[in-house]
Amino acid sequence: MNIGTWEIKEPKFLPDKVEQNGSRFLIANGFMGYRGTMEEFGKNQLVALNMAGLFDKNGDSWRESVNAPNPFYVKVSAGNTELNVLSANISNHEQTLNIKHGIHSRNTVFSVDGANVTVTAERFLSMKRENIAALKYTVSTNKDICLNIETKVDTDIWNIHGNHFTVKDQKDNVLYLETIENKIPVVVYEEVVGATGKNEVSLKAGETFTFVKLCGIYWGEKVAVSAENFKEATSLSFDELLLEHKSVWDSIWNNCDVEIEGDDEAQFAIRYSLYHLNSIAPRNTNKCSIPARGLSGQVYKGAAFWDTEMFMMPFFSFTNADLCKNLAAYRINTIEGAKRKAKEFGFEGAFYAWESHETGDDACTLFNVNDIFTGRPLRTYFKDCQIHVSADVVYGLWEYCRVSGDYSLLFSGGLEMIYQCLYFFYSYAVYKPLSKRFELHNTVGPDEYHERVNNNAFTNRMVKYTADALYNALEYAKENNTAYYEEFCTNHDVSWVENFKENLYVPAPNENQIIEQFDRYFTLEDTDLDTLRSREIMKNEYWGGHGLASNTRILKQADVLMLLNVFRNEYEESVKKANWEFYEPYTEHGSSLSACAYGIVAAGIGMADWAYKYFMKTATVDLTGDTKQYLGDMYIGGTHPAANGGSWNTAVFGFGGVSYTDTTLDISPSLPKHWKNLKFKLLWQGVRLTVSINENEVTVTADKPTNAINVTVNKKEYKF
Ligand code: IFM
């Protein structure tokens, strides 16, 4: 794979990379994502047009996001040879993704009966018109040939858990479908300029044949306006659509680009991460969030996890407040699902889904992994014990408010959400009368290899955060919206909040400065990763459950380090260093969520060389493809948006040293030695700032200074 300034290129066709490149070369526009596959591919090559926010369940199978019919299918034969990279002779092949503008292209030279037949294709999913998919397909030859061209919307598509459509009708190049479970209408329009249906074309040597294909994909309420919407799009040429698409991308980059001087590899990796985040985030709705595998397919059921709030929302809150507000509002909108879940497990308040779908109901099952030895479903405790998710969604909302300075969501369900989450924890907590404290038992922290533990430090601290957030949100309401505050306090019992907040146990560093990950963690077998690996009997063995890691100190992903990352202003440098050194050798980094916490904490204590390794690990995760592909026998491939978010967090919070209080943004950087300059954009309480850092100085400029926001740079105060 070659990397340019704004593009990646696979310079030849590698059959064993088809799956990985499908994710690596993904294009998406927040409404849909299309995998980086060839136009002639089908379901066996995992072609997918994955839809954001549309879910379906077929029979007893897991509910998952829906893949729409494939609008870009093209089959071309030259004489008797099908121009398919999988089967034909090819003398050249290149696949390219332009990350500046979200454009996928390919160029393949097929050798057919002594002729060189060249196929070039370029496609994009419009950032300007979220329903529109566009493809330009060109064939040229150096000898006379006869082409047979078939292009259609292919309904024979990849699904992990069965078919999700009934075809209702097909006429005038419009395909009418309905989902199986909720009978949601889906309509796909197709307009081909230059070739329709099957086409026979005689091409003379030196000639070129081009056609353009525009498709419109609509579902739900949007179907009612689809005909008009599609017609408007088809009144524009491919080039006009491309131009407006590019200009949306230009303005996106204008608000979020990160520039690194002195390290081309890091520069591309961070931009590639931001490309993915910007591609997959819903732009025009607050009815869905960002799935853990983005829009690269149905892995993890297309569900949203804590990944969004803890790893991705920081980036959006500092670069695109409107989009971030939508993500926060999604959780407010889905509170009924969280309340249902709390009830189902015998608690009060709002227990958010571990794997959230459109209603907020949990797509996670109690048996979420198969035992690789027996093939039987294994009891996992992600769904019922990973309670920190309710605190994570509060974190997403409250940090959005603090960074944007916009607290309006509190009065449209936000305060209620924070209250219900804390009430859930209050109902979950165990009161220890002798030690006079609340504890949290039977939990799973970020490290999923240790289930049903007591007093996971990260979880307990996040619950304390929730209590503080409720306290502060109530204070804000009291001062800024008295009528709302009074009504809220009339309708809600808040008498328990103070007691719970003050007496909740949060594990502290011990005499060696180490925070125990959970009660009795230190009693577990002290072994190392190589030893554990040597005990594996089978490939892809699951280390959690009753598996290999459970009775050892080996952890799947940053856990105490996640605590030190989120609450980085609270702990002494010596505590951060001691815990980094203690936990790092035990950490498998078996989740792509792990590396950034290690990177951010290391950068914050001036260990830029430690940090750099983890920054590169998180920033290149979807470039190298160096991630787990299976959990037990479950395929978990795809893109890794939490890691993409983690790379921005490491660059900005870690190396950039950005932190904030309710009133002040602080910048205290520490760059890797070989970086000559780091430049990034920040939207801080409504003012757009550009921060530029080099060895000698930090420069901050504001687009439109208001003289009302406070920034400190290396402890010196400024107003912008
Ligand atoms: O949310 C994560 C979890 O922390 C580790 N397993 C994968 C999930 C989805 O990314």
XYZ file of C-alpha atoms and ligand atoms in Angstrom:
730
model
C 0.000 0.000 0.000
C 1.284 3.472 -0.904
C 0.504 6.605 1.010
C 0.444 10.053 -0.577
C -0.464 13.393 0.978
C -4.197 12.860 0.784
C -4.557 9.395 -0.668
C -3.867 5.735 -0.178
C -3.237 3.437 -3.063
C -3.155 -0.337 -3.344
C -0.876 -0.690 -6.381
C -1.876 -4.222 -7.298
C -4.719 -6.632 -6.783
C -4.216 -8.818 -3.724
C -6.992 -11.420 -3.407
C -6.292 -11.999 0.287
C -6.720 -8.270 0.990
C -10.221 -7.986 -0.441
C -11.870 -8.001 2.975
C -9.383 -5.648 4.619
C -9.375 -3.220 1.725
C -13.154 -3.198 1.814
C -12.822 -1.364 5.128
C -9.648 0.530 4.352
C -11.077 2.094 1.191
C -14.516 2.814 2.638
C -16.440 5.873 1.480
C -19.306 7.223 3.574
C -21.406 10.326 4.109
C -22.981 9.772 7.512
C -26.169 8.402 5.998
C -24.569 5.415 4.304
C -21.199 3.794 3.859
C -19.923 1.801 0.883
C -17.090 -0.657 1.284
C -13.972 -0.408 -0.842
C -14.762 -3.236 -3.212
C -14.678 -3.513 -6.995
C -17.784 -2.787 -9.051
C -17.872 -6.384 -10.341
C -17.836 -7.882 -6.824
C -20.731 -9.507 -5.013
C -21.673 -10.678 -1.566
C -18.782 -13.135 -1.257
C -16.385 -10.221 -1.419
C -18.391 -8.466 1.331
C -19.772 -5.686 -0.843
C -22.007 -3.553 1.353
C -23.917 -0.315 1.304
C -24.444 -0.023 5.022
C -27.235 2.249 6.261
C -26.955 4.419 9.371
C -29.793 4.012 11.857
C -31.801 1.390 9.956
C -32.030 -1.953 11.738
C -33.806 -5.210 11.114
C -34.212 -8.666 12.572
C -34.819 -11.773 10.564
C -36.295 -14.649 12.572
C -34.248 -15.672 15.590
C -31.046 -14.147 14.274
C -29.403 -11.143 15.882
C -30.871 -7.778 15.023
C -28.399 -5.770 12.937
C -28.004 -2.715 10.747
C -29.284 -3.050 7.228
C -27.211 -3.282 4.071
C -29.087 -1.777 1.131
C -28.994 -3.313 -2.348
C -25.743 -2.577 -4.114
C -26.202 0.439 -6.396
C -22.734 0.264 -7.940
C -22.872 -3.210 -9.465
C -21.329 -3.366 -12.938
C -20.469 -6.473 -14.920
C -18.565 -6.030 -18.159
C -17.471 -8.735 -20.572
C -15.079 -8.267 -23.439
C -15.826 -11.067 -25.881
C -16.097 -14.128 -23.667
C -13.973 -12.712 -20.867
C -15.626 -11.225 -17.844
C -13.665 -8.190 -16.659
C -13.417 -9.342 -13.097
C -10.172 -8.927 -11.149
C -10.888 -12.185 -9.364
C -10.813 -14.315 -12.490
C -9.413 -12.430 -15.501
C -5.803 -11.769 -16.451
C -4.774 -8.350 -15.351
C -1.593 -6.510 -16.227
C -2.176 -3.573 -13.924
C -4.465 -2.683 -11.070
C -4.694 0.252 -8.709
C -7.245 1.058 -6.059
C -7.197 4.572 -4.616
C -8.991 6.444 -1.889
C -8.809 10.207 -1.801
C -9.406 11.123 1.830
C -9.626 14.844 1.230
C -12.851 14.437 -0.691
C -14.047 10.901 -0.035
C -13.568 9.614 -3.571
C -12.880 5.978 -4.397
C -11.310 5.072 -7.705
C -9.859 2.082 -9.464
C -7.890 1.536 -12.610
C -7.488 -1.968 -13.974
C -5.892 -3.112 -17.200
C -7.290 -6.469 -18.309
C -5.483 -8.591 -20.895
C -8.167 -9.938 -23.193
C -7.258 -11.861 -26.367
C -4.168 -9.745 -26.937
C -5.962 -6.487 -26.152
C -5.380 -4.228 -23.182
C -8.795 -3.250 -21.908
C -8.687 -0.549 -19.253
C -11.439 0.007 -16.723
C -11.443 3.146 -14.638
C -14.174 3.945 -12.179
C -14.700 6.759 -9.740
C -17.411 6.940 -7.112
C -18.561 8.974 -4.136
C -21.446 9.232 -1.716
C -22.547 12.829 -1.796
C -21.786 14.842 1.341
C -24.154 17.488 0.040
C -27.102 15.178 -0.734
C -26.945 12.302 1.688
C -29.187 10.000 -0.367
C -27.149 10.222 -3.542
C -24.509 7.753 -4.713
C -22.608 8.491 -7.935
C -20.367 6.385 -10.171
C -18.505 7.158 -13.385
C -17.328 4.059 -15.227
C -15.053 4.092 -18.264
C -13.735 1.361 -20.543
C -11.020 1.915 -23.150
C -9.061 -0.468 -25.361
C -5.992 -0.638 -27.602
C -7.630 -3.123 -30.012
C -11.147 -3.434 -31.389
C -13.395 -5.295 -28.959
C -17.016 -6.010 -28.316
C -18.265 -5.178 -24.842
C -21.256 -6.458 -23.021
C -22.146 -4.166 -20.146
C -24.606 -4.957 -17.424
C -25.270 -2.563 -14.603
C -28.005 -2.878 -12.032
C -28.891 -2.434 -8.394
C -27.848 -5.805 -7.026
C -30.204 -7.257 -4.429
C -28.122 -10.359 -3.777
C -26.092 -8.754 -0.991
C -23.913 -9.543 2.003
C -25.723 -9.944 5.318
C -24.339 -11.409 8.529
C -27.692 -12.364 10.027
C -29.907 -13.106 7.070
C -31.875 -11.197 4.494
C -33.523 -7.963 5.632
C -35.835 -7.119 2.735
C -38.927 -8.130 0.922
C -38.926 -6.797 -2.634
C -42.326 -5.163 -3.114
C -42.027 -3.851 -6.636
C -39.610 -2.795 -9.334
C -40.555 -0.415 -12.121
C -39.044 2.428 -14.127
C -35.632 1.893 -12.536
C -37.023 2.177 -9.050
C -36.780 -0.684 -6.588
C -39.344 -0.759 -3.777
C -38.452 -2.785 -0.707
C -39.592 -3.249 2.840
C -37.660 -4.416 5.894
C -38.731 -7.711 7.407
C -39.306 -6.805 11.053
C -40.800 -3.317 11.097
C -41.874 -3.107 7.456
C -39.935 0.096 6.906
C -40.059 1.181 3.253
C -36.767 1.446 1.399
C -36.583 2.790 -2.150
C -33.612 2.706 -4.506
C -33.603 4.857 -7.648
C -31.210 4.260 -10.482
C -30.416 6.451 -13.433
C -27.776 5.476 -15.907
C -26.555 7.981 -18.442
C -24.739 6.292 -21.297
C -25.727 2.667 -20.612
C -28.888 1.053 -19.334
C -29.606 -2.534 -18.425
C -27.564 -4.747 -20.757
C -25.526 -2.955 -23.392
C -23.582 -4.199 -26.321
C -20.888 -1.779 -27.316
C -18.351 -2.132 -30.117
C -15.240 -0.289 -29.150
C -12.554 0.518 -31.687
C -8.891 0.678 -30.695
C -8.201 3.971 -28.924
C -11.870 4.614 -28.177
C -13.386 5.133 -24.756
C -16.855 4.272 -23.499
C -18.139 6.053 -20.398
C -21.345 5.894 -18.455
C -22.483 7.594 -15.287
C -24.710 6.016 -12.751
C -26.634 7.965 -10.139
C -28.569 6.210 -7.432
C -30.836 7.535 -4.725
C -31.321 5.504 -1.562
C -34.151 6.453 0.799
C -35.856 4.856 3.749
C -38.572 5.657 6.264
C -40.152 9.101 6.157
C -37.776 10.337 3.474
C -39.389 7.959 0.962
C -42.305 10.402 0.644
C -40.042 13.071 -0.865
C -37.655 10.708 -2.615
C -38.896 11.128 -6.201
C -38.501 14.890 -6.071
C -35.193 14.677 -4.238
C -33.733 12.222 -6.736
C -35.015 14.215 -9.699
C -33.275 17.311 -8.405
C -30.000 15.406 -8.103
C -30.261 13.955 -11.595
C -30.651 17.417 -13.055
C -26.954 17.842 -12.240
C -24.065 16.232 -14.053
C -21.589 13.883 -12.333
C -19.038 16.698 -12.309
C -21.469 19.190 -10.795
C -22.424 16.727 -8.073
C -18.753 16.022 -7.448
C -17.981 19.713 -7.156
C -20.600 20.373 -4.497
C -19.566 17.170 -2.677
C -15.951 18.350 -2.618
C -16.870 21.763 -1.359
C -18.655 20.253 1.687
C -15.531 18.210 2.414
C -13.391 21.350 2.055
C -15.383 23.108 4.724
C -15.212 20.039 6.983
C -11.414 20.027 6.765
C -11.323 23.734 7.291
C -12.778 23.219 10.751
C -10.930 20.137 11.886
C -7.656 19.548 10.100
C -4.602 18.611 12.139
C -1.243 19.405 10.591
C 1.944 17.709 11.719
C 5.236 18.962 10.343
C 8.233 16.661 10.426
C 6.444 13.315 10.322
C 4.657 12.408 7.081
C 3.501 9.068 8.391
C 1.842 10.582 11.455
C 0.399 13.363 9.310
C -1.345 10.943 7.010
C -2.473 8.684 9.840
C -4.212 11.451 11.755
C -5.918 12.757 8.616
C -6.983 9.251 7.699
C -8.515 8.905 11.181
C -10.359 12.201 10.803
C -11.518 11.186 7.338
C -13.218 8.144 8.838
C -14.789 10.059 11.720
C -16.164 12.726 9.427
C -17.417 10.177 6.909
C -19.443 8.064 9.290
C -20.968 10.587 11.674
C -24.669 11.279 11.131
C -24.924 14.899 9.998
C -28.617 15.512 9.655
C -30.300 13.526 12.382
C -30.310 12.933 16.102
C -32.011 9.584 15.701
C -28.857 7.537 15.435
C -25.293 7.508 16.677
C -22.007 6.184 15.292
C -21.699 2.389 15.224
C -18.596 0.760 16.716
C -17.513 -0.309 13.224
C -18.661 2.883 11.571
C -20.545 2.262 8.357
C -18.223 -0.503 7.232
C -20.793 -3.256 7.691
C -22.954 -5.079 10.188
C -20.264 -6.159 12.629
C -21.294 -5.630 16.270
C -24.847 -5.439 14.886
C -24.268 -1.899 13.634
C -24.792 -0.765 17.226
C -23.444 2.252 19.098
C -21.311 1.552 22.168
C -19.593 3.758 24.770
C -17.054 4.242 21.965
C -19.028 7.243 20.697
C -19.176 9.227 23.929
C -15.748 8.434 25.352
C -13.625 8.300 22.220
C -15.338 10.152 19.370
C -17.431 12.915 20.889
C -14.424 14.879 22.179
C -13.352 15.382 18.561
C -16.815 16.496 17.459
C -17.402 18.730 20.469
C -14.231 20.648 19.566
C -14.775 20.776 15.807
C -18.456 20.443 14.936
C -20.765 21.392 17.801
C -24.003 20.845 15.847
C -23.063 17.303 14.966
C -21.941 16.634 18.516
C -25.221 17.964 19.857
C -27.048 15.464 17.654
C -24.999 12.632 19.111
C -25.796 13.756 22.636
C -29.466 14.141 21.745
C -29.559 10.575 20.395
C -29.057 9.278 23.932
C -31.721 11.616 25.287
C -34.078 10.390 22.573
C -33.440 6.767 23.468
C -33.915 7.038 27.219
C -37.066 4.907 27.142
C -34.996 1.936 25.956
C -32.563 2.556 28.809
C -35.432 2.675 31.296
C -36.815 -0.585 29.931
C -33.410 -2.186 30.362
C -33.110 -0.990 33.971
C -36.527 -2.494 34.727
C -35.705 -5.747 32.964
C -32.717 -6.240 35.281
C -34.588 -5.153 38.400
C -33.269 -1.601 38.762
C -34.593 1.940 38.586
C -33.665 4.834 36.307
C -31.842 4.527 32.979
C -29.464 1.664 32.253
C -28.187 2.413 28.751
C -27.663 -0.299 26.183
C -24.249 -1.819 25.805
C -25.087 -2.112 22.091
C -27.633 0.535 21.264
C -30.043 0.461 18.332
C -32.569 3.092 17.257
C -34.952 2.714 20.216
C -32.205 2.519 22.810
C -33.011 -1.142 23.437
C -30.003 -3.343 23.877
C -28.917 -5.450 20.911
C -26.338 -7.175 23.091
C -27.304 -10.650 24.205
C -26.485 -12.431 27.450
C -24.605 -14.992 25.377
C -22.652 -12.700 23.097
C -19.661 -14.892 22.207
C -19.512 -18.518 21.144
C -17.197 -20.901 22.915
C -14.731 -21.813 20.214
C -14.237 -25.351 21.552
C -17.870 -26.400 21.793
C -19.522 -23.894 19.468
C -21.973 -23.211 22.270
C -23.015 -19.695 23.274
C -20.996 -18.438 26.211
C -22.548 -16.409 29.026
C -20.986 -12.964 28.814
C -21.676 -10.069 31.175
C -21.222 -7.132 28.813
C -24.933 -6.436 28.717
C -25.890 -6.692 32.359
C -22.682 -5.691 34.139
C -20.899 -3.122 31.974
C -22.855 -0.464 33.831
C -20.332 2.297 33.196
C -22.113 2.895 29.897
C -24.795 4.955 31.699
C -22.054 7.193 33.088
C -20.356 7.385 29.675
C -23.478 8.775 28.006
C -23.694 11.409 30.741
C -20.042 12.213 30.081
C -20.800 12.717 26.372
C -23.635 15.131 27.085
C -22.043 17.071 29.908
C -18.667 17.512 28.214
C -20.458 18.661 25.070
C -22.179 21.343 27.187
C -18.923 22.448 28.788
C -16.929 22.608 25.562
C -19.627 24.273 23.471
C -20.971 26.487 26.245
C -24.421 25.448 25.013
C -26.423 23.932 27.901
C -29.788 24.033 26.124
C -30.017 20.236 25.871
C -30.381 20.124 29.645
C -33.833 21.600 29.250
C -34.956 19.232 26.523
C -34.345 15.981 28.325
C -30.673 16.257 29.271
C -31.172 16.948 32.954
C -33.702 14.151 33.090
C -31.204 11.809 31.439
C -28.450 12.638 33.924
C -30.853 12.190 36.810
C -32.137 8.844 35.555
C -28.617 7.534 34.996
C -27.562 8.442 38.505
C -30.781 7.014 39.880
C -29.950 3.760 38.125
C -26.550 3.686 39.847
C -28.170 4.491 43.177
C -30.491 1.532 42.718
C -27.541 -0.681 41.659
C -25.154 0.309 44.457
C -24.585 -1.687 47.609
C -24.479 0.229 50.885
C -21.895 -1.103 53.353
C -23.138 0.026 56.756
C -19.894 -0.708 58.594
C -17.662 1.203 56.215
C -20.536 3.631 55.625
C -20.019 3.756 51.903
C -21.682 2.845 48.646
C -19.913 0.254 46.535
C -20.561 -1.084 43.041
C -20.481 -4.847 42.833
C -20.895 -7.295 39.990
C -19.579 -5.028 37.262
C -17.438 -5.246 34.157
C -15.006 -2.401 33.570
C -13.430 -1.530 30.215
C -11.267 -4.662 30.578
C -13.798 -7.260 29.494
C -11.581 -10.210 30.405
C -12.520 -9.776 34.072
C -16.225 -10.039 34.525
C -18.436 -9.569 37.562
C -15.866 -7.700 39.616
C -16.451 -5.397 42.569
C -15.433 -1.754 42.672
C -13.816 -1.388 39.291
C -11.954 1.886 39.761
C -12.931 3.327 36.377
C -16.599 2.456 36.836
C -16.823 3.846 40.365
C -15.106 7.087 39.331
C -17.419 7.477 36.344
C -20.418 7.050 38.615
C -18.991 9.738 40.879
C -18.627 11.866 37.730
C -22.334 11.304 37.021
C -23.206 12.473 40.520
C -21.071 15.591 40.069
C -22.632 16.213 36.665
C -26.120 16.031 38.161
C -25.122 18.351 40.951
C -23.605 20.867 38.516
C -26.451 20.568 36.029
C -28.969 21.286 38.792
C -26.920 24.307 39.853
C -26.851 25.499 36.258
C -30.612 25.078 35.976
C -31.190 26.884 39.261
C -29.228 29.892 38.032
C -30.294 29.968 34.413
C -33.773 28.500 34.211
C -35.389 28.777 37.610
C -38.851 27.763 36.473
C -37.499 24.562 34.916
C -35.384 23.854 37.982
C -38.274 24.273 40.366
C -40.561 22.088 38.355
C -37.832 19.462 38.060
C -37.278 19.418 41.816
C -41.008 19.183 42.420
C -41.228 16.123 40.185
C -38.001 14.417 41.222
C -36.735 13.297 44.588
C -33.194 14.663 44.810
C -32.803 14.172 48.562
C -30.542 11.112 48.139
C -28.106 12.671 45.661
C -25.790 14.407 48.110
C -25.432 11.341 50.336
C -24.704 9.067 47.371
C -22.237 11.525 45.869
C -20.319 12.031 49.083
C -20.206 8.409 50.197
C -19.521 6.576 46.967
C -16.306 4.594 47.197
C -13.673 5.378 44.583
C -10.499 3.260 44.837
C -7.431 5.431 45.449
C -3.729 4.814 44.786
C -2.140 2.471 47.358
C 1.146 2.967 49.184
C 2.985 2.171 45.924
C 0.806 4.703 44.079
C -0.995 1.921 42.197
C -4.771 1.965 41.813
C -6.108 -1.562 42.016
C -8.231 -2.189 38.913
C -10.908 -3.849 41.034
C -11.129 -5.563 44.424
C -8.674 -8.462 44.636
C -7.059 -7.794 41.241
C -3.651 -7.969 42.942
C -4.346 -11.538 44.074
C -4.625 -12.796 40.476
C -1.848 -14.762 38.835
C 1.039 -12.482 37.946
C 1.954 -13.691 34.478
C 2.913 -12.122 31.175
C 1.396 -11.949 27.734
C 3.796 -14.394 26.095
C 3.119 -17.015 28.740
C -0.590 -16.571 28.302
C -0.291 -16.857 24.531
C 1.712 -20.055 24.931
C -1.225 -21.555 26.814
C -3.620 -21.088 23.899
C -5.002 -24.339 22.536
C -6.813 -22.894 19.556
C -6.530 -19.801 17.340
C -8.983 -17.018 18.243
C -9.590 -18.475 21.665
C -11.591 -15.996 23.739
C -9.524 -14.949 26.752
C -12.496 -13.624 28.723
C -15.468 -15.529 30.123
C -13.897 -18.465 31.892
C -10.998 -18.197 29.495
C -7.272 -17.823 29.751
C -6.978 -14.297 31.115
C -9.705 -14.347 33.738
C -7.645 -15.660 36.647
C -4.578 -13.622 35.705
C -3.619 -9.948 35.727
C -3.651 -9.806 31.933
C -6.151 -7.225 30.751
C -7.777 -6.782 27.404
C -7.592 -3.002 27.217
C -6.754 0.152 29.152
C -8.805 0.211 32.327
C -7.028 2.036 35.167
C -5.263 3.917 32.361
C -8.670 4.893 31.013
C -9.443 6.318 34.443
C -6.179 8.259 34.466
C -6.869 9.461 30.944
C -10.405 10.721 31.565
C -9.520 12.294 34.899
C -6.028 13.345 33.908
C -6.129 16.605 35.837
C -6.903 14.849 39.080
C -3.940 12.576 39.549
C -0.333 13.377 40.377
C 2.244 12.784 37.675
C 3.918 10.161 39.859
C 0.645 8.200 40.119
C 0.168 8.291 36.360
C 3.724 7.132 35.760
C 3.564 4.354 38.334
C 0.285 2.986 36.953
C 1.428 3.293 33.342
C 4.520 1.240 34.144
C 2.589 -1.241 36.251
C -0.318 -1.960 33.896
C 1.353 -1.627 30.507
C 3.090 -5.040 30.544
C -0.206 -6.724 31.468
C -2.210 -5.029 28.713
C -2.962 -7.052 25.615
C -4.373 -4.064 23.702
C -6.810 -6.637 22.372
C -9.271 -3.823 21.770
C -8.570 -0.908 19.464
C -9.837 1.339 22.281
C -6.779 0.654 24.379
C -3.783 2.388 22.835
C -4.968 5.991 23.006
C -5.350 5.993 26.798
C -1.740 4.872 27.131
C -0.707 7.512 24.605
C -2.566 10.410 26.226
C -1.408 9.642 29.757
C 2.210 9.217 28.634
C 2.172 12.487 26.676
C 0.688 14.282 29.674
C 3.615 13.297 31.856
C 6.170 14.356 29.276
C 6.989 10.811 28.107
C 6.537 11.703 24.460
C 8.470 8.691 23.195
C 6.171 6.280 25.072
C 3.205 8.274 23.873
C 4.298 8.331 20.251
C 4.232 4.554 19.918
C 0.654 4.424 21.186
C -0.374 7.416 19.112
C 0.836 5.657 15.984
C -0.847 2.438 17.042
C -4.227 4.110 17.404
C -3.828 6.381 14.364
C -2.813 3.620 11.966
C -5.231 0.948 13.124
C -7.317 1.017 9.942
C -4.291 1.464 7.721
C -2.303 -1.486 8.994
C -5.368 -3.632 9.651
C -3.452 -4.846 12.673
C -6.488 -5.690 14.810
C -8.374 -8.742 15.958
C -10.617 -10.123 13.269
C -12.381 -12.695 15.422
C -13.807 -12.828 18.918
C -14.228 -16.552 19.434
C -15.865 -17.503 16.149
C -17.476 -14.075 15.642
C -16.165 -11.908 12.814
C -15.344 -8.440 14.176
C -13.536 -6.854 11.206
C -14.312 -3.406 9.859
C -13.193 0.118 10.657
C -12.402 1.333 14.184
C -13.872 4.764 14.800
C -13.096 4.774 18.532
C -9.419 4.397 17.685
C -9.822 7.102 15.033
C -11.214 9.373 17.745
C -8.433 8.201 20.024
C -5.823 9.470 17.590
C -7.283 12.996 17.655
C -7.520 12.813 21.447
C -3.882 11.748 21.695
C -2.685 14.470 19.320
C -4.713 17.273 20.903
C -5.152 16.302 24.576
C -1.891 14.376 24.734
C 0.763 16.145 22.643
C -1.197 19.393 22.390
C -1.757 19.294 26.146
C -5.274 20.703 25.835
C -7.468 20.548 28.909
C -10.287 22.723 30.192
C -12.351 23.814 33.125
C -15.856 25.282 32.845
C -14.360 28.665 32.046
C -10.842 28.210 30.709
C -9.090 26.303 27.968
C -5.551 25.367 28.848
C -2.784 24.462 26.414
C 0.409 22.965 27.861
C 1.982 20.970 25.033
C 4.691 18.365 24.873
C 5.512 17.256 21.327
C 7.461 14.230 20.147
C 11.023 15.422 19.500
C 10.922 14.953 15.751
C 7.689 16.932 15.254
C 8.579 20.391 14.021
C 5.076 21.760 14.364
C 1.606 20.655 15.402
C -1.335 22.753 14.274
C -5.006 22.074 15.024
C -8.399 23.752 15.171
C -10.556 23.995 18.254
C -14.081 25.264 18.650
C -14.077 26.463 22.257
C -17.316 27.887 23.649
C -18.395 29.153 20.247
C -15.066 30.642 19.113
C -12.953 28.938 16.472
C -9.299 28.852 17.428
C -6.230 27.746 15.523
C -3.428 26.465 17.713
C 0.066 26.126 16.350
C 2.830 24.606 18.444
C 6.533 24.273 17.834
C 9.555 23.790 20.002
C 9.803 27.489 20.830
C 6.307 28.846 20.910
C 2.582 28.288 20.966
C 0.464 30.560 18.797
C -3.292 30.802 19.225
C -5.490 32.802 16.866
C -9.258 33.183 16.772
C -11.407 33.432 13.633
C -13.749 35.964 15.233
C -12.488 36.954 18.656
C -15.170 37.940 21.160
C -12.842 38.858 23.996
C -15.059 36.646 26.145
C -13.257 33.336 26.241
C -10.297 32.474 28.398
C -7.286 30.554 27.207
C -4.117 29.851 29.126
C -0.990 28.839 27.275
C 1.710 27.333 29.436
C 0.002 29.059 32.383
C -0.126 32.543 30.754
C -3.636 33.958 30.438
C -5.193 35.319 27.234
C -8.645 36.416 26.132
C -10.057 35.738 22.674
O -16.841 -0.948 23.209
C -15.867 -1.834 22.806
C -15.366 -2.592 24.016
O -14.789 -1.708 24.943
C -14.354 -3.619 23.611
N -14.933 -4.529 22.625
C -15.418 -3.859 21.440
C -16.430 -2.795 21.771
C -16.866 -2.047 20.512
O -15.804 -1.318 19.988
